[in-house]
């Protein structure tokens, strides 16, 4: 029968005729026959399957084998023996030089018929050894795929024990040498399918034997980190990583980055090759592993590796965004690489020539993937604009390309930059070695205490968090003839852009040091603030006087002239005006004098004077138009917020002035009309966020900020030794003195006069009374008659005659706290937040910007606690309760920011910076270059420190190798960190501080 079958197959008959004849032979084979005939047919069918020169011949061989395996199992088992299989695997089949490529397919076909035979175990044992030998010979991708297919279908043939680990390692070695020899689409798809089969076998093994994973990864890392390989390992290795369980990632990365046996060159080579894996089209989670390794290197301060790899690979990663199949992973890696590379603009600038072309290509593609990627890319670009400002010539083409895409808000940008910076990556050793400490998770930077300089640090941080002032300072141009302001600009710029956890303000301290301060001694922060603002103001005024002289010689342009003729920056930001009036009680003559102020010093009422219920100061709880004395003039509306001062003074010297108010929550309609003058309370049961309701209703014996302001503005009797010399009477007379605010500052600074001189002890003592602080307050501002008419004209009402008061709303920005019992000792720290104008997305700005609701302003803005080098998240609740918990910690200096509205537009010119769009101002190139250089220096310092620490640790008794027991935590639980919450510590040696 074998001769007949061979003759039919080799004949020249058409295939359909051959098929009919072969079918008869196969049907006959199903009948019983002798062993010799079966053996002959099995030999012929084996020859056809292994050596057939056409697919048709191989198919016939397969069919015959399957029939004999099914109908003649004993003969098949005798033929398909261990010795025959060993010969096939070791020597091959066919003449030398023309060995069959189908041996593995043949074995896989025959195994299904001997699974239950007595020789099955012997066959499996043979195959376990032979497949291991095969992979050690580095077969082609096609042969590797056949081995994988065989072992996947018959897992009994997978090597076991130590041989299994070795098999996985050698299989990974094979994958590392895979190369697709053709660029045709069909060949590429076939290659990808082969790689998937091989990596799929590894996945199957790892699922059943997790102990093989880490040795396999070790081998993988050895391959990609090798610097001796002549050929670059195949990107097909990416297919291996995708099957490593993500829960192992942290342990693997942690041990990998802390392994001292891995050199920098090896690590750089490995991470560079991993980044190339983003081009592998079928990999999953590859981007997660790449980013995890980058973060791990940042955590151990190996910045030189990160810098080199980023600069060499970022353009290649960027180019992969053109291909939808790998775009998602490439974009994730690109985002981390750019957002973490914050010490210099170099990486971002490498991409600038390519961005417009990529944006145009993605727009043309018009797919969901392209649209999503465009939005993420635009967000990334705006983050880089924010971080590396000052290159308008380079950024203009990019800005033009992305102008139609959404712009992220400033909070989002700061969040992304803060969480991705290399210096924000946490190191396990940081709590034990403070010099390895990372940047605060808040993204804010601390100031080093140079020896009782916390008074300056708290003031600088409060000024820095006054965003309008900060923007103006950072916007200053070079050569502004203001040396102290320039130093402040540099200090603010480093606080905004440095990668250090804290910086040293030594240079600024020496420049702003009041000459009467004692070095090394604690000072009054309010005194320092007044001196600093006065110095900055006078310095700018001096520049204006110089300008006047230059103007006479016509050396300046009109634009420069307009700049110099405006108010000084200090006047714009912190300057207000106050009218002091004294009325003689005999002749009723009133003399007045207007003066400027940058802060209000609020004294505490005498102990015997009760603020609540006083005839001259209305209690906060009773604020509202219904309690204001109704005017005699019928033309004035009953519910008017104005309080006429002159007429009541003529009638009753004790008539109350318009009081300061704290605000409860307002409905949106009410908030839109800040001139209403109403104080609307909140039912605590209806709204849990009722902080100011509780703040306004302080305990009977405590005081509030509005109480102190009302006391400051209340009439004062000048009698006895304090009599007033009346020019009209030409003699000393009893008089009444009153202060009225005529212009509210943009930033209102309030100093609570807690320190008083005690003649008995000859020392300044501190008033420890708790003062409740409203997060929002209304300040009465006296406006002129023409301004009054303008307001009423806008309201389309009849204007009342004369001048009156207007309520101006202020939001709390910063609270400087003094901890201690004396001004000569103790410690300062501050709570701060950034209050900015909030405009809904898409709403155009006009002359009267609309503020956000009270809830948004008061509770959605994050508070921070600045305590020298330590910066942490905080809350208004902490601000409110600090004195309750720590009686010696009391609010001392308060910063409020005027909320925009009609009244602020009328009272004085709002700073131009207040309505600026998001983003910090562009810094001049010298300053940006100095920051970049210092950031690089800091990264080098940190890397050196980490390496020294690693060298020290490596000298200790060795722990198990990183690929064994990697998940066991060897930290000593009894060790304690060095980051104590105690205040006031940290000299200049605590960090490698930048000295300005």
PDB file of C-alpha atoms in Angstrom, residues 345-439:
ATOM      1  CA  UNK A 345      15.040  74.147  29.066  1.00  0.00           C
ATOM      2  CA  UNK A 346      17.394  72.051  26.935  1.00  0.00           C
ATOM      3  CA  UNK A 347      15.146  68.992  26.542  1.00  0.00           C
ATOM      4  CA  UNK A 348      12.059  71.038  25.643  1.00  0.00           C
ATOM      5  CA  UNK A 349      13.988  73.186  23.183  1.00  0.00           C
ATOM      6  CA  UNK A 350      15.156  70.070  21.327  1.00  0.00           C
ATOM      7  CA  UNK A 351      11.515  69.446  20.391  1.00  0.00           C
ATOM      8  CA  UNK A 352      10.578  72.974  19.321  1.00  0.00           C
ATOM      9  CA  UNK A 353      11.397  72.510  15.590  1.00  0.00           C
ATOM     10  CA  UNK A 354       9.298  69.318  15.440  1.00  0.00           C
ATOM     11  CA  UNK A 355       6.160  70.417  17.324  1.00  0.00           C
ATOM     12  CA  UNK A 356       4.395  72.432  14.565  1.00  0.00           C
ATOM     13  CA  UNK A 357       4.767  69.589  12.051  1.00  0.00           C
ATOM     14  CA  UNK A 358       3.451  67.016  14.510  1.00  0.00           C
ATOM     15  CA  UNK A 359       0.477  69.195  15.456  1.00  0.00           C
ATOM     16  CA  UNK A 360      -0.383  69.680  11.785  1.00  0.00           C
ATOM     17  CA  UNK A 361      -0.133  65.933  11.179  1.00  0.00           C
ATOM     18  CA  UNK A 362      -2.383  65.074  14.138  1.00  0.00           C
ATOM     19  CA  UNK A 363      -4.965  67.640  13.054  1.00  0.00           C
ATOM     20  CA  UNK A 364      -4.958  66.159   9.565  1.00  0.00           C
ATOM     21  CA  UNK A 365      -5.403  62.634  10.937  1.00  0.00           C
ATOM     22  CA  UNK A 366      -8.664  63.687  12.616  1.00  0.00           C
ATOM     23  CA  UNK A 367      -9.151  60.615  14.814  1.00  0.00           C
ATOM     24  CA  UNK A 368     -10.109  60.230  18.460  1.00  0.00           C
ATOM     25  CA  UNK A 369      -6.559  59.207  19.267  1.00  0.00           C
ATOM     26  CA  UNK A 370      -5.144  62.252  17.486  1.00  0.00           C
ATOM     27  CA  UNK A 371      -7.592  64.646  19.168  1.00  0.00           C
ATOM     28  CA  UNK A 372      -6.844  63.295  22.640  1.00  0.00           C
ATOM     29  CA  UNK A 373      -3.105  63.403  22.005  1.00  0.00           C
ATOM     30  CA  UNK A 374      -3.309  66.989  20.741  1.00  0.00           C
ATOM     31  CA  UNK A 375      -5.019  68.130  23.933  1.00  0.00           C
ATOM     32  CA  UNK A 376      -2.478  66.354  26.128  1.00  0.00           C
ATOM     33  CA  UNK A 377       0.381  67.694  24.028  1.00  0.00           C
ATOM     34  CA  UNK A 378      -0.969  71.245  24.291  1.00  0.00           C
ATOM     35  CA  UNK A 379      -1.192  70.895  28.077  1.00  0.00           C
ATOM     36  CA  UNK A 380       2.392  69.678  28.141  1.00  0.00           C
ATOM     37  CA  UNK A 381       3.581  72.557  25.967  1.00  0.00           C
ATOM     38  CA  UNK A 382       1.904  75.157  28.189  1.00  0.00           C
ATOM     39  CA  UNK A 383       3.555  73.570  31.216  1.00  0.00           C
ATOM     40  CA  UNK A 384       6.901  74.066  29.509  1.00  0.00           C
ATOM     41  CA  UNK A 385       6.040  77.658  28.560  1.00  0.00           C
ATOM     42  CA  UNK A 386       5.202  78.274  32.216  1.00  0.00           C
ATOM     43  CA  UNK A 387       8.387  76.619  33.469  1.00  0.00           C
ATOM     44  CA  UNK A 388      10.817  78.057  30.922  1.00  0.00           C
ATOM     45  CA  UNK A 389       9.555  81.506  30.032  1.00  0.00           C
ATOM     46  CA  UNK A 390      11.654  84.145  28.331  1.00  0.00           C
ATOM     47  CA  UNK A 391      12.082  82.730  24.802  1.00  0.00           C
ATOM     48  CA  UNK A 392       9.357  84.458  22.748  1.00  0.00           C
ATOM     49  CA  UNK A 393      11.284  84.134  19.484  1.00  0.00           C
ATOM     50  CA  UNK A 394      11.518  80.352  19.859  1.00  0.00           C
ATOM     51  CA  UNK A 395       8.025  79.820  21.240  1.00  0.00           C
ATOM     52  CA  UNK A 396       6.059  81.906  18.732  1.00  0.00           C
ATOM     53  CA  UNK A 397       5.737  79.179  16.022  1.00  0.00           C
ATOM     54  CA  UNK A 398       4.744  76.605  18.654  1.00  0.00           C
ATOM     55  CA  UNK A 399       2.228  78.953  20.242  1.00  0.00           C
ATOM     56  CA  UNK A 400       0.725  79.611  16.831  1.00  0.00           C
ATOM     57  CA  UNK A 401       0.403  75.855  16.227  1.00  0.00           C
ATOM     58  CA  UNK A 402      -1.474  75.157  19.493  1.00  0.00           C
ATOM     59  CA  UNK A 403      -3.434  78.410  19.829  1.00  0.00           C
ATOM     60  CA  UNK A 404      -6.777  76.729  19.080  1.00  0.00           C
ATOM     61  CA  UNK A 405      -6.272  74.027  21.729  1.00  0.00           C
ATOM     62  CA  UNK A 406      -7.393  74.266  25.378  1.00  0.00           C
ATOM     63  CA  UNK A 407      -5.085  76.045  27.829  1.00  0.00           C
ATOM     64  CA  UNK A 408      -4.727  74.473  31.292  1.00  0.00           C
ATOM     65  CA  UNK A 409      -5.156  76.704  34.328  1.00  0.00           C
ATOM     66  CA  UNK A 410      -2.233  77.663  36.525  1.00  0.00           C
ATOM     67  CA  UNK A 411      -3.172  75.286  39.351  1.00  0.00           C
ATOM     68  CA  UNK A 412      -3.191  72.336  36.952  1.00  0.00           C
ATOM     69  CA  UNK A 413       0.205  73.346  35.561  1.00  0.00           C
ATOM     70  CA  UNK A 414       1.743  73.688  39.015  1.00  0.00           C
ATOM     71  CA  UNK A 415       0.274  70.349  40.051  1.00  0.00           C
ATOM     72  CA  UNK A 416       1.803  68.565  37.059  1.00  0.00           C
ATOM     73  CA  UNK A 417       5.198  70.188  37.518  1.00  0.00           C
ATOM     74  CA  UNK A 418       5.159  69.566  41.248  1.00  0.00           C
ATOM     75  CA  UNK A 419       4.339  65.863  41.177  1.00  0.00           C
ATOM     76  CA  UNK A 420       6.707  64.959  38.325  1.00  0.00           C
ATOM     77  CA  UNK A 421       9.894  66.823  39.266  1.00  0.00           C
ATOM     78  CA  UNK A 422      12.908  64.587  39.872  1.00  0.00           C
ATOM     79  CA  UNK A 423      13.371  66.238  43.240  1.00  0.00           C
ATOM     80  CA  UNK A 424       9.818  65.338  44.258  1.00  0.00           C
ATOM     81  CA  UNK A 425      10.483  61.588  44.006  1.00  0.00           C
ATOM     82  CA  UNK A 426      10.627  60.094  47.483  1.00  0.00           C
ATOM     83  CA  UNK A 427      13.680  58.176  48.613  1.00  0.00           C
ATOM     84  CA  UNK A 428      13.415  55.502  51.274  1.00  0.00           C
ATOM     85  CA  UNK A 429      16.473  56.923  53.019  1.00  0.00           C
ATOM     86  CA  UNK A 430      15.306  60.550  53.006  1.00  0.00           C
ATOM     87  CA  UNK A 431      13.843  60.492  56.524  1.00  0.00           C
ATOM     88  CA  UNK A 432      17.119  59.102  57.904  1.00  0.00           C
ATOM     89  CA  UNK A 433      19.421  61.409  56.012  1.00  0.00           C
ATOM     90  CA  UNK A 434      17.986  64.945  55.719  1.00  0.00           C
ATOM     91  CA  UNK A 435      20.527  65.931  53.076  1.00  0.00           C
ATOM     92  CA  UNK A 436      18.719  63.524  50.756  1.00  0.00           C
ATOM     93  CA  UNK A 437      15.351  65.132  51.461  1.00  0.00           C
ATOM     94  CA  UNK A 438      13.152  65.754  48.432  1.00  0.00           C
ATOM     95  CA  UNK A 439      11.262  68.881  47.498  1.00  0.00           C
TER      96      UNK A 439
END
